Amino acid sequence: MSKMLEISGLSSYYGGICALNDVSLYINEGEITSIIGSNGAGKSTLMRTVAGDKKIDSGTVLFNGSPLPESVDRVVSGGISLVPEGRRIFSSLTVRENLILGTCSRRDYKQAMADTLDEVLELFPKLRERYHQPGGTLSGGEQQMLAIGRALMARPKLLCLDEPSLGLAPIIIDEVFDKIIQLNEERGLTVLLVEQNAFLALDVAHRAYVLNTGRITLEGTGTELAENPNVQAEYLGVKTGE
Amino acid sequence: MIQILQQLVTSVSVGGLYALLAVGYALIYSVFDFTKLAFGGIMMVSAFAGYFATKLGVPTAAAMLVASAAGVLISVAVELLAYRPMRKRNANRLFLMISAMGVNIFITNLFLCLFGANLRALPTGFSSNTIALGPLRIGVVDLLSLIVSVVALVLLTFFLYRTRAGVTVRASALDMSTAGLMGIDVNRVSLIVFAISGITAAIAGMFFGMKYNVYPAMGSISNKAFIASVIGGLGSLKGAVIGGFLLGILEIMVTAYISATYRDLVSFAVMMIVLIFLPNGLFGMGDQNKL
Ligand SMILES: Nc1ncnc2c1ncn2[C@@H]1O[C@H](COP(=O)(O)OP(=O)(O)OP(=O)(O)O)[C@@H](O)[C@H]1O
Ligand SMILES: [Mg+2]
């Protein structure tokens, strides 16, 4: 199995504050890789670095064997799209316009608005119903679908999802995660998923990591981590014996 | 009654020019959160370019294109030389504004040294012609300026709302960093908005040149447009257009029925009063009013 993304010795700072400390991890092509960790662990920082939105202070990030480009727009056109934490929909732009923005990194955008748009609307039929409505009038779940759809319009090789379950009702969360699994199984999309909801994240993951205050402390398959007593105690709310 | 109508026609045409300039302020403010106070200088340089072209025998319509090209060039040059390096270093917005003021004073004084302070009439050949519309006599320049500004505003709206590039500009105005995440090249967006504001400044400069004269200090007219965009709500396209027309009407009416001496006094007073009751101007609140 080939490694699509390989991070070694990555450190990242905000001013003097260290947010990521010597992080190394890899993502296999065609798999869902999850990163779990509590508030402030550095999950979003890691995602923003992978998406080219935060400068690499030290260490290397290789995407399909080559170093990550310096500017965000070239990372996006290179095939990495981020669905940011909190969705960040353009609320006064219509669903259609939000989706158009997803194609900005593509040269073949005419093609994109024909083929990819159909694929996205098929995956998220709700977006078709709301096509000409401002993004801000959508429900939280619909906005998450729109954020994912917008990222898919760029036709990424690696889709990065930063806390897609944030602020959603359980039933909607299930729906969102079903779509993520569907994207991975049916289209072979490689996914990097970051979640505070560790139960869900480990359930869908082929491989997973635990990020603890800027350091990777554990790695393994989703099942391995879900059965790890430390993970159970810290992240899954399972009471250990006694 | 006829006299009021006559004044109204003049004021609407001045309002159109204020609206054009104010839209330039709105574009830059909504994308970059700073007020570019160098519009006056850019407007003046464009008018000079149009003036020299006309002197060389270029027809007025083509001189307008020359002026627009000059407006685009200088507006983009100022962005590349003055503002972009500051943004790269995360300069405070206030200092960007101060830099813009510096650019304006620099350009004005440069032209003062080069060409002197004297007034130059734009030799169009039709500047004093009028058209009779029933009992009304409308200046050809007034009519042309109104038509051109309305067409320019319609084209701009079409660009922002109906084209791909326009959507990227609006997205950048709403949330620059998320726009970047979409793979939008923010530097390209900046070139687009500075080029557009260069064109609107040039059109306004040419018409003010025809109505009044071309001279290095003519850029101070753009302060009025700034008031218009503040009254309408900084960063709002709709606000800039409405503010521009309102201010044009207000000024001409004050000039006609009170005195030209009180014109600026009333304009600034209205701005202060509007801001007391509507601190964000008429349309300056919330994302849905941006651009
Ligand atoms: N823009 C910023 N400026 C300064 N410090 C920041 C910034 N963003 C994050 N940090 C700090 O970096 C650390 C990691 O933050 P990050 O947002 O990556 O964590 P996270 O795991 O995504 O947290 P959450 O679960 O709350 O989203 C935190 O200590 C945070 O305070
Ligand atoms: Mg986060």
XYZ file of C-alpha atoms in Angstrom, chain A residues 51 53 72-73 76 81-82 84 87-94 96-98 100-106 109 113 150-151, chain B residues 160-164 167-186 188 287-290:
60
model
C -3.742 22.033 3.699
C -2.713 27.180 5.337
C -2.304 27.267 -0.258
C -3.647 27.633 -3.768
C -5.322 22.813 -3.304
C -8.769 20.031 0.143
C -9.676 21.009 3.667
C -12.337 23.616 7.902
C -17.517 24.751 8.116
C -16.822 28.377 7.129
C -19.572 28.588 4.539
C -19.850 31.913 2.704
C -23.189 32.655 4.261
C -24.411 35.397 1.920
C -23.363 33.518 -1.213
C -25.753 30.973 -2.658
C -24.299 27.372 -6.159
C -21.745 30.135 -5.639
C -20.185 28.284 -2.699
C -18.317 27.348 -7.751
C -15.667 28.531 -5.314
C -14.643 24.930 -4.808
C -13.576 24.783 -8.460
C -11.286 27.809 -8.289
C -8.181 25.680 -8.143
C -9.110 23.756 -11.288
C -13.626 24.372 -14.286
C -19.404 22.627 -13.232
C -17.444 22.524 -1.874
C -14.198 20.717 -1.061
C -19.528 40.676 -9.406
C -22.742 38.661 -9.477
C -22.653 36.769 -12.735
C -19.057 35.799 -13.392
C -16.692 33.327 -11.775
C -17.740 35.385 -7.158
C -14.098 35.053 -6.061
C -14.007 38.797 -5.343
C -17.175 38.611 -3.254
C -15.923 35.547 -1.400
C -12.638 37.322 -0.604
C -14.596 40.299 0.679
C -16.578 38.033 3.002
C -13.736 35.899 4.331
C -10.286 36.238 2.870
C -8.720 33.272 4.655
C -11.450 30.800 3.718
C -11.271 32.119 0.155
C -7.582 31.228 0.252
C -8.448 27.717 1.428
C -10.593 27.299 -1.686
C -7.482 27.801 -3.770
C -8.409 31.352 -4.711
C -5.268 33.313 -5.450
C -5.792 36.323 -3.216
C -5.122 37.878 -8.285
C -22.364 40.251 5.471
C -25.432 40.337 3.255
C -24.726 43.998 2.573
C -21.120 43.529 1.598
